[in-house]
């Protein structure tokens, strides 16, 4: 079966997620799709699975125009997806998970004999011998669960299978097993759309690779005659935006992290200087967020020391982090950053609920001031947070943290899901803060952002700092190489 | 300025304190009857309403006996009968219902004496001048105009005497019911006072079945295992009998473990007919409510007067206490009770 | 306006009262009747204030009804069987209630037991304890003890005043004190609250302690006003109070609700109960009607939200 996309476009409010994307996927090929965060990969997948409808363009299945109405419809057309987040039920066996509608006998009794036979056959086809149909899913490793997911998707006999970052939590050995399963699928004529960041994997398993950037398809290459550098060049390389990039960094060390260890990161040391923006680069899952949370006090560190202005500090709870002049703007704004059902003013004061009094009037005044200086667009400070756009929500979260008067501001993906206008505004605010003597630890998966704002960049991979680069002496390619190997 | 404020403050507190109205010191005897005037009316009207305040209003024994007789009486007299209370056994809810009906001043209250905790609200009704009769169990500390019910000591004594008789004066016996309830405890005492007189009778103990059939059955089963020579069990709440009978049947001890118990519901009667239960002491529950309501009516309408103004003179023109007596049932007369 | 439950519920209560005053002019709108309604809802409201606090932070407590029985039972037990001074008995009962709240909170926040399971289990444990203490019931308390719940101030019985005091105090606290304000943030987004420096677990622990204390106070007032510690005290109170609090604007998801809503919810239920007694509707109907009202209130809310 041949699947084609012709001039697909999709926008969310002001963000152009996909612009005129045309792609072709052929029977029995493994086709990798890569791009930075926000390049449009997930939008593309959601369109293919019918979760969202494109604003313009056509989807062609064997040269016939189809409109994929919803997930179920996609499945009936032979398109199935294995998501990053798992959809398995831990309390049931492998077989029951793979067949949510099992074969039955009279009175709706489950025919377990047939169910297990069916499952066994399916697992054999995929050459999976590590677990049996009766195994409880709860006892499986994350990688094995992914294999169950794949088997579950294959139970519907799809012609096209989408895999979304399947190896995110895999060891090398598990990756090898997955790849042999993918090769088996290929032999059976299934088209696999493989979404991944990892260059090495793409070279190893994919026949073709299509690169997305800023919602546009850069090019489709054959993996046999291209290099990793070629792919990286397509992913990055764009015009730098005009932001005042003058450095405000001084030589005075504000925060010194020494041999810090914890869950997800190991032996981390660096100094943050006054007025500096220190970038933390790396792939998703490299341990940057965990490191930031440990410095802030949101998760415990197991070893190492943190010095603030030469004094040792212990942050065991965010409360202490705040008291020690550290603020943390979290990555997942909706789940960790904001109180959607509370007002703008309440959100701004939410990190300073100390002391005895809570005075609505002074809170509103303060919120009003921040609204003006950060240019937060809301009908009033009483407006519910949920009514604001992503960019304005992010500015409210920034205001919330500035309200704690921090010396060190950790910002984790500050421009995620934010339109380009707000993005520039946030850049300006961050630069202005360093001019005012604050120090910033910037976590970003967007190379351009990292290079534009940071004075120095530490690249992390698998929980360790692989190198600290000076902005003037480095390039995107160097960073990606360090981060992705 | 400050001193004025302070003065105002003091004044405020004085007003507040003087506005306090202390509750009466005792819940006790009837000597302050003089202070309240009973509401009396000369003519009988179809709108006059007699209110039964009870709890667990759907309990079969209450529905079939108390409530049925009360309704029948009201129909005959051409007055209104209302039955109020929570659907479950919930004393605070019974009290709350009672308290909310008092301000409406119905013609009379017929109160199920469920728990000593309702004494205060009974007194409230009496103080409001509403004729109030308590039935079933007497409430210590309550100043109701009349009480009508069974003599539980007597019910215990009757069971004790029958038990001695069918066991020929010797054997191990136990009693079962709700421990701590005044009427049950009186029944236990009546039973014990008889047993004590016979040295060959051995009393093993009192057991709490919480008026629960399963629990009564479980206790009996355990007792039969612990005392293979157990000779008799006496029950004191409506569910004791069926529970005891169940375990005696299951242990194949019919006739070997004698059962006497209270109440004469169809279930109990059937068990007597089967020969599992040997003896029943029934209450005359219909009399509680029918006579109780009649007393309320007589009080309201001054059927009998002992003075020019009984209320002022401190005379309550109805009996202080009526003991309805018991119904004794065994195999010889059980057929006459089965409907 | 229509979104604020305090406004809609107040309007509903007012409307209900007006209609009833026309239907039962000599019985419903009397001082006697209203003071009686208030007296009966005072205990529920005091517990409901605590429940509102918990539900704002996104949890609830099923053991409150048992704590009400326990607190009155313990005080009664000490005074009746051990001749303990009434003040000492009250302090002991309140400390006991507080301790139960602490145990609930500790096991939920430190060990991680689900709040519903923990408080459900505690409901049984504490009910058993109070039956052990007070058996079939205890009467004949010292006069001073009965005075607490039976004294009338300005012809209203004291529990009503306690209720108003507690509602006013907690309304003030929830508006003006940062500590209490944090519960809204916890209920609205627990993870974000944690990252905002709020000690979520400690706050929740305190929440259960406060609820235990309020239920304890309610238990003292109930037994003192009845002059008896009843074994059936507080039976079904937990569900009644949760119903009242939801009617008053709380949501099971948390982050929503005002303290005064707890009072209004309880008041609404109290008035409905009074109407059913006035109209001589059978006890079965009370539960049916309250169930329907709850479904209506929450259902209409959902419909309004969907339209928006």
PDB file of N, CA, C and O in Angstrom, chain C residues 4-14 16 37-38 40-49 51-52 163-164 167 237 239-250 257-274 286 289-290 293-294 297-298:
ATOM      1  N   UNK C   4     -21.275  31.190  39.989  1.00  0.00           N
ATOM      2  CA  UNK C   4     -20.906  31.136  41.394  1.00  0.00           C
ATOM      3  C   UNK C   4     -21.995  30.428  42.196  1.00  0.00           C
ATOM      4  O   UNK C   4     -23.116  30.910  42.309  1.00  0.00           O
ATOM      5  N   UNK C   5     -21.642  29.270  42.726  1.00  0.00           N
ATOM      6  CA  UNK C   5     -22.629  28.458  43.429  1.00  0.00           C
ATOM      7  C   UNK C   5     -23.192  29.183  44.652  1.00  0.00           C
ATOM      8  O   UNK C   5     -24.340  29.011  45.015  1.00  0.00           O
ATOM      9  N   UNK C   6     -22.348  30.002  45.289  1.00  0.00           N
ATOM     10  CA  UNK C   6     -22.828  30.715  46.475  1.00  0.00           C
ATOM     11  C   UNK C   6     -24.040  31.568  46.099  1.00  0.00           C
ATOM     12  O   UNK C   6     -25.039  31.612  46.824  1.00  0.00           O
ATOM     13  N   UNK C   7     -23.965  32.213  44.944  1.00  0.00           N
ATOM     14  CA  UNK C   7     -25.069  33.069  44.510  1.00  0.00           C
ATOM     15  C   UNK C   7     -26.296  32.228  44.149  1.00  0.00           C
ATOM     16  O   UNK C   7     -27.398  32.484  44.626  1.00  0.00           O
ATOM     17  N   UNK C   8     -26.092  31.212  43.327  1.00  0.00           N
ATOM     18  CA  UNK C   8     -27.247  30.434  42.865  1.00  0.00           C
ATOM     19  C   UNK C   8     -27.906  29.692  44.013  1.00  0.00           C
ATOM     20  O   UNK C   8     -29.134  29.637  44.109  1.00  0.00           O
ATOM     21  N   UNK C   9     -27.079  29.179  44.920  1.00  0.00           N
ATOM     22  CA  UNK C   9     -27.642  28.414  46.032  1.00  0.00           C
ATOM     23  C   UNK C   9     -28.397  29.339  46.980  1.00  0.00           C
ATOM     24  O   UNK C   9     -29.500  29.001  47.445  1.00  0.00           O
ATOM     25  N   UNK C  10     -27.840  30.511  47.255  1.00  0.00           N
ATOM     26  CA  UNK C  10     -28.543  31.473  48.112  1.00  0.00           C
ATOM     27  C   UNK C  10     -29.892  31.814  47.495  1.00  0.00           C
ATOM     28  O   UNK C  10     -30.919  31.866  48.186  1.00  0.00           O
ATOM     29  N   UNK C  11     -29.884  32.061  46.190  1.00  0.00           N
ATOM     30  CA  UNK C  11     -31.128  32.414  45.509  1.00  0.00           C
ATOM     31  C   UNK C  11     -32.135  31.265  45.618  1.00  0.00           C
ATOM     32  O   UNK C  11     -33.326  31.487  45.881  1.00  0.00           O
ATOM     33  N   UNK C  12     -31.653  30.033  45.428  1.00  0.00           N
ATOM     34  CA  UNK C  12     -32.543  28.873  45.508  1.00  0.00           C
ATOM     35  C   UNK C  12     -33.151  28.759  46.905  1.00  0.00           C
ATOM     36  O   UNK C  12     -34.352  28.519  47.061  1.00  0.00           O
ATOM     37  N   UNK C  13     -32.290  28.935  47.919  1.00  0.00           N
ATOM     38  CA  UNK C  13     -32.776  28.838  49.295  1.00  0.00           C
ATOM     39  C   UNK C  13     -33.839  29.899  49.548  1.00  0.00           C
ATOM     40  O   UNK C  13     -34.906  29.631  50.110  1.00  0.00           O
ATOM     41  N   UNK C  14     -33.565  31.122  49.094  1.00  0.00           N
ATOM     42  CA  UNK C  14     -34.497  32.224  49.302  1.00  0.00           C
ATOM     43  C   UNK C  14     -35.834  31.918  48.638  1.00  0.00           C
ATOM     44  O   UNK C  14     -36.910  32.052  49.241  1.00  0.00           O
ATOM     45  N   UNK C  16     -37.057  29.035  47.816  1.00  0.00           N
ATOM     46  CA  UNK C  16     -37.688  27.919  48.511  1.00  0.00           C
ATOM     47  C   UNK C  16     -38.421  28.436  49.752  1.00  0.00           C
ATOM     48  O   UNK C  16     -39.562  28.056  50.036  1.00  0.00           O
ATOM     49  N   UNK C  37     -34.434  24.551  62.650  1.00  0.00           N
ATOM     50  CA  UNK C  37     -33.695  24.143  61.446  1.00  0.00           C
ATOM     51  C   UNK C  37     -32.201  24.400  61.646  1.00  0.00           C
ATOM     52  O   UNK C  37     -31.352  23.542  61.407  1.00  0.00           O
ATOM     53  N   UNK C  38     -31.901  25.593  62.129  1.00  0.00           N
ATOM     54  CA  UNK C  38     -30.494  25.973  62.310  1.00  0.00           C
ATOM     55  C   UNK C  38     -29.818  25.071  63.321  1.00  0.00           C
ATOM     56  O   UNK C  38     -28.658  24.674  63.139  1.00  0.00           O
ATOM     57  N   UNK C  40     -30.516  22.063  64.027  1.00  0.00           N
ATOM     58  CA  UNK C  40     -30.284  20.740  63.458  1.00  0.00           C
ATOM     59  C   UNK C  40     -29.176  20.720  62.422  1.00  0.00           C
ATOM     60  O   UNK C  40     -28.527  19.701  62.230  1.00  0.00           O
ATOM     61  N   UNK C  41     -28.959  21.851  61.746  1.00  0.00           N
ATOM     62  CA  UNK C  41     -27.914  21.813  60.729  1.00  0.00           C
ATOM     63  C   UNK C  41     -26.577  22.281  61.276  1.00  0.00           C
ATOM     64  O   UNK C  41     -25.566  22.206  60.590  1.00  0.00           O
ATOM     65  N   UNK C  42     -26.562  22.748  62.533  1.00  0.00           N
ATOM     66  CA  UNK C  42     -25.320  23.312  63.058  1.00  0.00           C
ATOM     67  C   UNK C  42     -24.209  22.267  63.119  1.00  0.00           C
ATOM     68  O   UNK C  42     -23.067  22.550  62.763  1.00  0.00           O
ATOM     69  N   UNK C  43     -24.550  21.063  63.561  1.00  0.00           N
ATOM     70  CA  UNK C  43     -23.518  20.027  63.694  1.00  0.00           C
ATOM     71  C   UNK C  43     -22.959  19.675  62.311  1.00  0.00           C
ATOM     72  O   UNK C  43     -21.747  19.637  62.104  1.00  0.00           O
ATOM     73  N   UNK C  44     -23.874  19.439  61.363  1.00  0.00           N
ATOM     74  CA  UNK C  44     -23.448  19.112  59.999  1.00  0.00           C
ATOM     75  C   UNK C  44     -22.566  20.218  59.428  1.00  0.00           C
ATOM     76  O   UNK C  44     -21.574  19.953  58.760  1.00  0.00           O
ATOM     77  N   UNK C  45     -22.951  21.461  59.677  1.00  0.00           N
ATOM     78  CA  UNK C  45     -22.200  22.570  59.079  1.00  0.00           C
ATOM     79  C   UNK C  45     -20.784  22.633  59.625  1.00  0.00           C
ATOM     80  O   UNK C  45     -19.836  22.855  58.874  1.00  0.00           O
ATOM     81  N   UNK C  46     -20.648  22.434  60.936  1.00  0.00           N
ATOM     82  CA  UNK C  46     -19.305  22.510  61.528  1.00  0.00           C
ATOM     83  C   UNK C  46     -18.395  21.469  60.886  1.00  0.00           C
ATOM     84  O   UNK C  46     -17.255  21.753  60.525  1.00  0.00           O
ATOM     85  N   UNK C  47     -18.926  20.261  60.688  1.00  0.00           N
ATOM     86  CA  UNK C  47     -18.123  19.236  60.014  1.00  0.00           C
ATOM     87  C   UNK C  47     -17.920  19.614  58.545  1.00  0.00           C
ATOM     88  O   UNK C  47     -16.846  19.414  57.983  1.00  0.00           O
ATOM     89  N   UNK C  48     -18.964  20.192  57.939  1.00  0.00           N
ATOM     90  CA  UNK C  48     -18.887  20.528  56.509  1.00  0.00           C
ATOM     91  C   UNK C  48     -17.802  21.565  56.235  1.00  0.00           C
ATOM     92  O   UNK C  48     -17.177  21.543  55.178  1.00  0.00           O
ATOM     93  N   UNK C  49     -17.567  22.460  57.186  1.00  0.00           N
ATOM     94  CA  UNK C  49     -16.500  23.454  57.001  1.00  0.00           C
ATOM     95  C   UNK C  49     -15.163  22.731  56.822  1.00  0.00           C
ATOM     96  O   UNK C  49     -14.379  23.040  55.924  1.00  0.00           O
ATOM     97  N   UNK C  51     -14.814  19.605  55.884  1.00  0.00           N
ATOM     98  CA  UNK C  51     -14.859  18.829  54.651  1.00  0.00           C
ATOM     99  C   UNK C  51     -14.596  19.743  53.457  1.00  0.00           C
ATOM    100  O   UNK C  51     -13.934  19.344  52.498  1.00  0.00           O
ATOM    101  N   UNK C  52     -15.106  20.956  53.518  1.00  0.00           N
ATOM    102  CA  UNK C  52     -14.874  21.908  52.429  1.00  0.00           C
ATOM    103  C   UNK C  52     -13.375  22.168  52.294  1.00  0.00           C
ATOM    104  O   UNK C  52     -12.840  22.174  51.186  1.00  0.00           O
ATOM    105  N   UNK C 163     -21.649  27.422  65.281  1.00  0.00           N
ATOM    106  CA  UNK C 163     -21.621  27.222  63.838  1.00  0.00           C
ATOM    107  C   UNK C 163     -21.268  28.524  63.126  1.00  0.00           C
ATOM    108  O   UNK C 163     -20.351  28.558  62.299  1.00  0.00           O
ATOM    109  N   UNK C 164     -21.973  29.606  63.491  1.00  0.00           N
ATOM    110  CA  UNK C 164     -21.690  30.873  62.815  1.00  0.00           C
ATOM    111  C   UNK C 164     -20.258  31.315  63.071  1.00  0.00           C
ATOM    112  O   UNK C 164     -19.567  31.798  62.169  1.00  0.00           O
ATOM    113  N   UNK C 167     -17.950  29.200  60.882  1.00  0.00           N
ATOM    114  CA  UNK C 167     -18.063  29.560  59.467  1.00  0.00           C
ATOM    115  C   UNK C 167     -17.383  30.906  59.213  1.00  0.00           C
ATOM    116  O   UNK C 167     -16.610  31.065  58.261  1.00  0.00           O
ATOM    117  N   UNK C 237     -23.405  10.677  58.592  1.00  0.00           N
ATOM    118  CA  UNK C 237     -23.078  12.098  58.538  1.00  0.00           C
ATOM    119  C   UNK C 237     -22.071  12.407  57.432  1.00  0.00           C
ATOM    120  O   UNK C 237     -22.181  13.426  56.759  1.00  0.00           O
ATOM    121  N   UNK C 239     -21.547  11.159  54.452  1.00  0.00           N
ATOM    122  CA  UNK C 239     -22.097  11.313  53.105  1.00  0.00           C
ATOM    123  C   UNK C 239     -23.000  12.542  53.026  1.00  0.00           C
ATOM    124  O   UNK C 239     -23.027  13.241  52.022  1.00  0.00           O
ATOM    125  N   UNK C 240     -23.710  12.797  54.116  1.00  0.00           N
ATOM    126  CA  UNK C 240     -24.568  13.984  54.143  1.00  0.00           C
ATOM    127  C   UNK C 240     -23.714  15.237  53.987  1.00  0.00           C
ATOM    128  O   UNK C 240     -24.052  16.158  53.244  1.00  0.00           O
ATOM    129  N   UNK C 241     -22.599  15.247  54.708  1.00  0.00           N
ATOM    130  CA  UNK C 241     -21.738  16.427  54.688  1.00  0.00           C
ATOM    131  C   UNK C 241     -21.073  16.581  53.318  1.00  0.00           C
ATOM    132  O   UNK C 241     -20.992  17.690  52.791  1.00  0.00           O
ATOM    133  N   UNK C 242     -20.635  15.468  52.735  1.00  0.00           N
ATOM    134  CA  UNK C 242     -20.023  15.562  51.403  1.00  0.00           C
ATOM    135  C   UNK C 242     -21.062  16.088  50.408  1.00  0.00           C
ATOM    136  O   UNK C 242     -20.772  16.947  49.573  1.00  0.00           O
ATOM    137  N   UNK C 243     -22.304  15.584  50.527  1.00  0.00           N
ATOM    138  CA  UNK C 243     -23.379  16.087  49.662  1.00  0.00           C
ATOM    139  C   UNK C 243     -23.538  17.593  49.840  1.00  0.00           C
ATOM    140  O   UNK C 243     -23.598  18.341  48.863  1.00  0.00           O
ATOM    141  N   UNK C 244     -23.578  18.034  51.092  1.00  0.00           N
ATOM    142  CA  UNK C 244     -23.769  19.465  51.368  1.00  0.00           C
ATOM    143  C   UNK C 244     -22.640  20.278  50.754  1.00  0.00           C
ATOM    144  O   UNK C 244     -22.866  21.326  50.150  1.00  0.00           O
ATOM    145  N   UNK C 245     -21.415  19.782  50.900  1.00  0.00           N
ATOM    146  CA  UNK C 245     -20.257  20.527  50.424  1.00  0.00           C
ATOM    147  C   UNK C 245     -20.252  20.601  48.890  1.00  0.00           C
ATOM    148  O   UNK C 245     -19.929  21.636  48.309  1.00  0.00           O
ATOM    149  N   UNK C 246     -20.668  19.512  48.246  1.00  0.00           N
ATOM    150  CA  UNK C 246     -20.729  19.543  46.780  1.00  0.00           C
ATOM    151  C   UNK C 246     -21.841  20.487  46.323  1.00  0.00           C
ATOM    152  O   UNK C 246     -21.661  21.284  45.409  1.00  0.00           O
ATOM    153  N   UNK C 247     -22.993  20.415  47.016  1.00  0.00           N
ATOM    154  CA  UNK C 247     -24.061  21.372  46.707  1.00  0.00           C
ATOM    155  C   UNK C 247     -23.541  22.794  46.891  1.00  0.00           C
ATOM    156  O   UNK C 247     -23.893  23.704  46.149  1.00  0.00           O
ATOM    157  N   UNK C 248     -22.682  22.958  47.884  1.00  0.00           N
ATOM    158  CA  UNK C 248     -22.160  24.289  48.196  1.00  0.00           C
ATOM    159  C   UNK C 248     -21.045  24.742  47.281  1.00  0.00           C
ATOM    160  O   UNK C 248     -20.461  25.789  47.517  1.00  0.00           O
ATOM    161  N   UNK C 249     -20.721  23.953  46.256  1.00  0.00           N
ATOM    162  CA  UNK C 249     -19.805  24.453  45.240  1.00  0.00           C
ATOM    163  C   UNK C 249     -18.452  23.779  45.176  1.00  0.00           C
ATOM    164  O   UNK C 249     -17.606  24.185  44.393  1.00  0.00           O
ATOM    165  N   UNK C 250     -18.212  22.758  46.003  1.00  0.00           N
ATOM    166  CA  UNK C 250     -16.927  22.063  45.905  1.00  0.00           C
ATOM    167  C   UNK C 250     -16.963  21.093  44.738  1.00  0.00           C
ATOM    168  O   UNK C 250     -18.039  20.716  44.287  1.00  0.00           O
ATOM    169  N   UNK C 257     -14.552  26.036  45.547  1.00  0.00           N
ATOM    170  CA  UNK C 257     -15.414  26.068  46.717  1.00  0.00           C
ATOM    171  C   UNK C 257     -15.064  27.180  47.674  1.00  0.00           C
ATOM    172  O   UNK C 257     -13.946  27.682  47.714  1.00  0.00           O
ATOM    173  N   UNK C 258     -16.095  27.604  48.426  1.00  0.00           N
ATOM    174  CA  UNK C 258     -15.895  28.623  49.450  1.00  0.00           C
ATOM    175  C   UNK C 258     -16.452  28.079  50.749  1.00  0.00           C
ATOM    176  O   UNK C 258     -17.371  27.265  50.743  1.00  0.00           O
ATOM    177  N   UNK C 259     -15.915  28.560  51.866  1.00  0.00           N
ATOM    178  CA  UNK C 259     -16.354  28.055  53.164  1.00  0.00           C
ATOM    179  C   UNK C 259     -17.848  28.308  53.361  1.00  0.00           C
ATOM    180  O   UNK C 259     -18.599  27.446  53.820  1.00  0.00           O
ATOM    181  N   UNK C 260     -18.294  29.487  52.951  1.00  0.00           N
ATOM    182  CA  UNK C 260     -19.708  29.808  53.162  1.00  0.00           C
ATOM    183  C   UNK C 260     -20.589  28.840  52.368  1.00  0.00           C
ATOM    184  O   UNK C 260     -21.732  28.570  52.732  1.00  0.00           O
ATOM    185  N   UNK C 261     -20.044  28.278  51.299  1.00  0.00           N
ATOM    186  CA  UNK C 261     -20.772  27.282  50.518  1.00  0.00           C
ATOM    187  C   UNK C 261     -21.121  26.061  51.348  1.00  0.00           C
ATOM    188  O   UNK C 261     -22.182  25.455  51.171  1.00  0.00           O
ATOM    189  N   UNK C 262     -20.220  25.683  52.264  1.00  0.00           N
ATOM    190  CA  UNK C 262     -20.494  24.539  53.139  1.00  0.00           C
ATOM    191  C   UNK C 262     -21.737  24.814  53.981  1.00  0.00           C
ATOM    192  O   UNK C 262     -22.613  23.957  54.142  1.00  0.00           O
ATOM    193  N   UNK C 263     -21.813  26.039  54.509  1.00  0.00           N
ATOM    194  CA  UNK C 263     -22.985  26.410  55.305  1.00  0.00           C
ATOM    195  C   UNK C 263     -24.234  26.404  54.443  1.00  0.00           C
ATOM    196  O   UNK C 263     -25.275  25.853  54.828  1.00  0.00           O
ATOM    197  N   UNK C 264     -24.136  26.994  53.254  1.00  0.00           N
ATOM    198  CA  UNK C 264     -25.322  27.084  52.392  1.00  0.00           C
ATOM    199  C   UNK C 264     -25.805  25.696  51.972  1.00  0.00           C
ATOM    200  O   UNK C 264     -27.005  25.424  51.963  1.00  0.00           O
ATOM    201  N   UNK C 265     -24.846  24.820  51.651  1.00  0.00           N
ATOM    202  CA  UNK C 265     -25.213  23.457  51.269  1.00  0.00           C
ATOM    203  C   UNK C 265     -25.943  22.757  52.400  1.00  0.00           C
ATOM    204  O   UNK C 265     -27.007  22.146  52.205  1.00  0.00           O
ATOM    205  N   UNK C 266     -25.397  22.863  53.614  1.00  0.00           N
ATOM    206  CA  UNK C 266     -26.032  22.228  54.765  1.00  0.00           C
ATOM    207  C   UNK C 266     -27.386  22.873  55.044  1.00  0.00           C
ATOM    208  O   UNK C 266     -28.373  22.190  55.370  1.00  0.00           O
ATOM    209  N   UNK C 267     -27.445  24.205  54.900  1.00  0.00           N
ATOM    210  CA  UNK C 267     -28.700  24.907  55.157  1.00  0.00           C
ATOM    211  C   UNK C 267     -29.772  24.452  54.172  1.00  0.00           C
ATOM    212  O   UNK C 267     -30.920  24.193  54.540  1.00  0.00           O
ATOM    213  N   UNK C 268     -29.366  24.319  52.912  1.00  0.00           N
ATOM    214  CA  UNK C 268     -30.316  23.882  51.899  1.00  0.00           C
ATOM    215  C   UNK C 268     -30.874  22.505  52.245  1.00  0.00           C
ATOM    216  O   UNK C 268     -32.089  22.275  52.225  1.00  0.00           O
ATOM    217  N   UNK C 269     -29.988  21.605  52.624  1.00  0.00           N
ATOM    218  CA  UNK C 269     -30.443  20.254  52.970  1.00  0.00           C
ATOM    219  C   UNK C 269     -31.324  20.283  54.216  1.00  0.00           C
ATOM    220  O   UNK C 269     -32.309  19.551  54.309  1.00  0.00           O
ATOM    221  N   UNK C 270     -30.957  21.128  55.178  1.00  0.00           N
ATOM    222  CA  UNK C 270     -31.747  21.248  56.395  1.00  0.00           C
ATOM    223  C   UNK C 270     -33.147  21.735  56.088  1.00  0.00           C
ATOM    224  O   UNK C 270     -34.138  21.240  56.641  1.00  0.00           O
ATOM    225  N   UNK C 271     -33.241  22.720  55.189  1.00  0.00           N
ATOM    226  CA  UNK C 271     -34.558  23.271  54.858  1.00  0.00           C
ATOM    227  C   UNK C 271     -35.388  22.241  54.090  1.00  0.00           C
ATOM    228  O   UNK C 271     -36.579  22.071  54.354  1.00  0.00           O
ATOM    229  N   UNK C 272     -34.741  21.536  53.172  1.00  0.00           N
ATOM    230  CA  UNK C 272     -35.474  20.495  52.442  1.00  0.00           C
ATOM    231  C   UNK C 272     -36.003  19.447  53.427  1.00  0.00           C
ATOM    232  O   UNK C 272     -37.165  19.029  53.358  1.00  0.00           O
ATOM    233  N   UNK C 273     -35.146  19.050  54.366  1.00  0.00           N
ATOM    234  CA  UNK C 273     -35.577  18.084  55.383  1.00  0.00           C
ATOM    235  C   UNK C 273     -36.743  18.603  56.181  1.00  0.00           C
ATOM    236  O   UNK C 273     -37.713  17.878  56.455  1.00  0.00           O
ATOM    237  N   UNK C 274     -36.703  19.868  56.555  1.00  0.00           N
ATOM    238  CA  UNK C 274     -37.785  20.493  57.309  1.00  0.00           C
ATOM    239  C   UNK C 274     -39.077  20.509  56.505  1.00  0.00           C
ATOM    240  O   UNK C 274     -40.152  20.215  57.025  1.00  0.00           O
ATOM    241  N   UNK C 286     -37.062  11.305  51.822  1.00  0.00           N
ATOM    242  CA  UNK C 286     -36.006  12.251  52.110  1.00  0.00           C
ATOM    243  C   UNK C 286     -34.740  11.909  51.324  1.00  0.00           C
ATOM    244  O   UNK C 286     -34.139  12.765  50.689  1.00  0.00           O
ATOM    245  N   UNK C 289     -35.215  12.300  47.491  1.00  0.00           N
ATOM    246  CA  UNK C 289     -35.256  13.693  47.043  1.00  0.00           C
ATOM    247  C   UNK C 289     -33.874  14.343  47.113  1.00  0.00           C
ATOM    248  O   UNK C 289     -33.440  15.019  46.175  1.00  0.00           O
ATOM    249  N   UNK C 290     -33.135  14.084  48.207  1.00  0.00           N
ATOM    250  CA  UNK C 290     -31.799  14.673  48.301  1.00  0.00           C
ATOM    251  C   UNK C 290     -30.879  14.142  47.205  1.00  0.00           C
ATOM    252  O   UNK C 290     -30.079  14.889  46.643  1.00  0.00           O
ATOM    253  N   UNK C 293     -31.773  15.963  44.043  1.00  0.00           N
ATOM    254  CA  UNK C 293     -31.297  17.349  44.080  1.00  0.00           C
ATOM    255  C   UNK C 293     -29.810  17.419  43.763  1.00  0.00           C
ATOM    256  O   UNK C 293     -29.354  18.277  43.007  1.00  0.00           O
ATOM    257  N   UNK C 294     -29.047  16.479  44.335  1.00  0.00           N
ATOM    258  CA  UNK C 294     -27.595  16.479  44.092  1.00  0.00           C
ATOM    259  C   UNK C 294     -27.300  16.280  42.605  1.00  0.00           C
ATOM    260  O   UNK C 294     -26.502  17.008  42.015  1.00  0.00           O
ATOM    261  N   UNK C 297     -28.201  19.466  40.756  1.00  0.00           N
ATOM    262  CA  UNK C 297     -27.276  20.587  40.973  1.00  0.00           C
ATOM    263  C   UNK C 297     -26.008  20.401  40.156  1.00  0.00           C
ATOM    264  O   UNK C 297     -25.569  21.305  39.445  1.00  0.00           O
ATOM    265  N   UNK C 298     -25.428  19.200  40.256  1.00  0.00           N
ATOM    266  CA  UNK C 298     -24.171  18.970  39.555  1.00  0.00           C
ATOM    267  C   UNK C 298     -24.411  18.876  38.047  1.00  0.00           C
ATOM    268  O   UNK C 298     -23.632  19.387  37.244  1.00  0.00           O
TER     269      UNK C 298
END
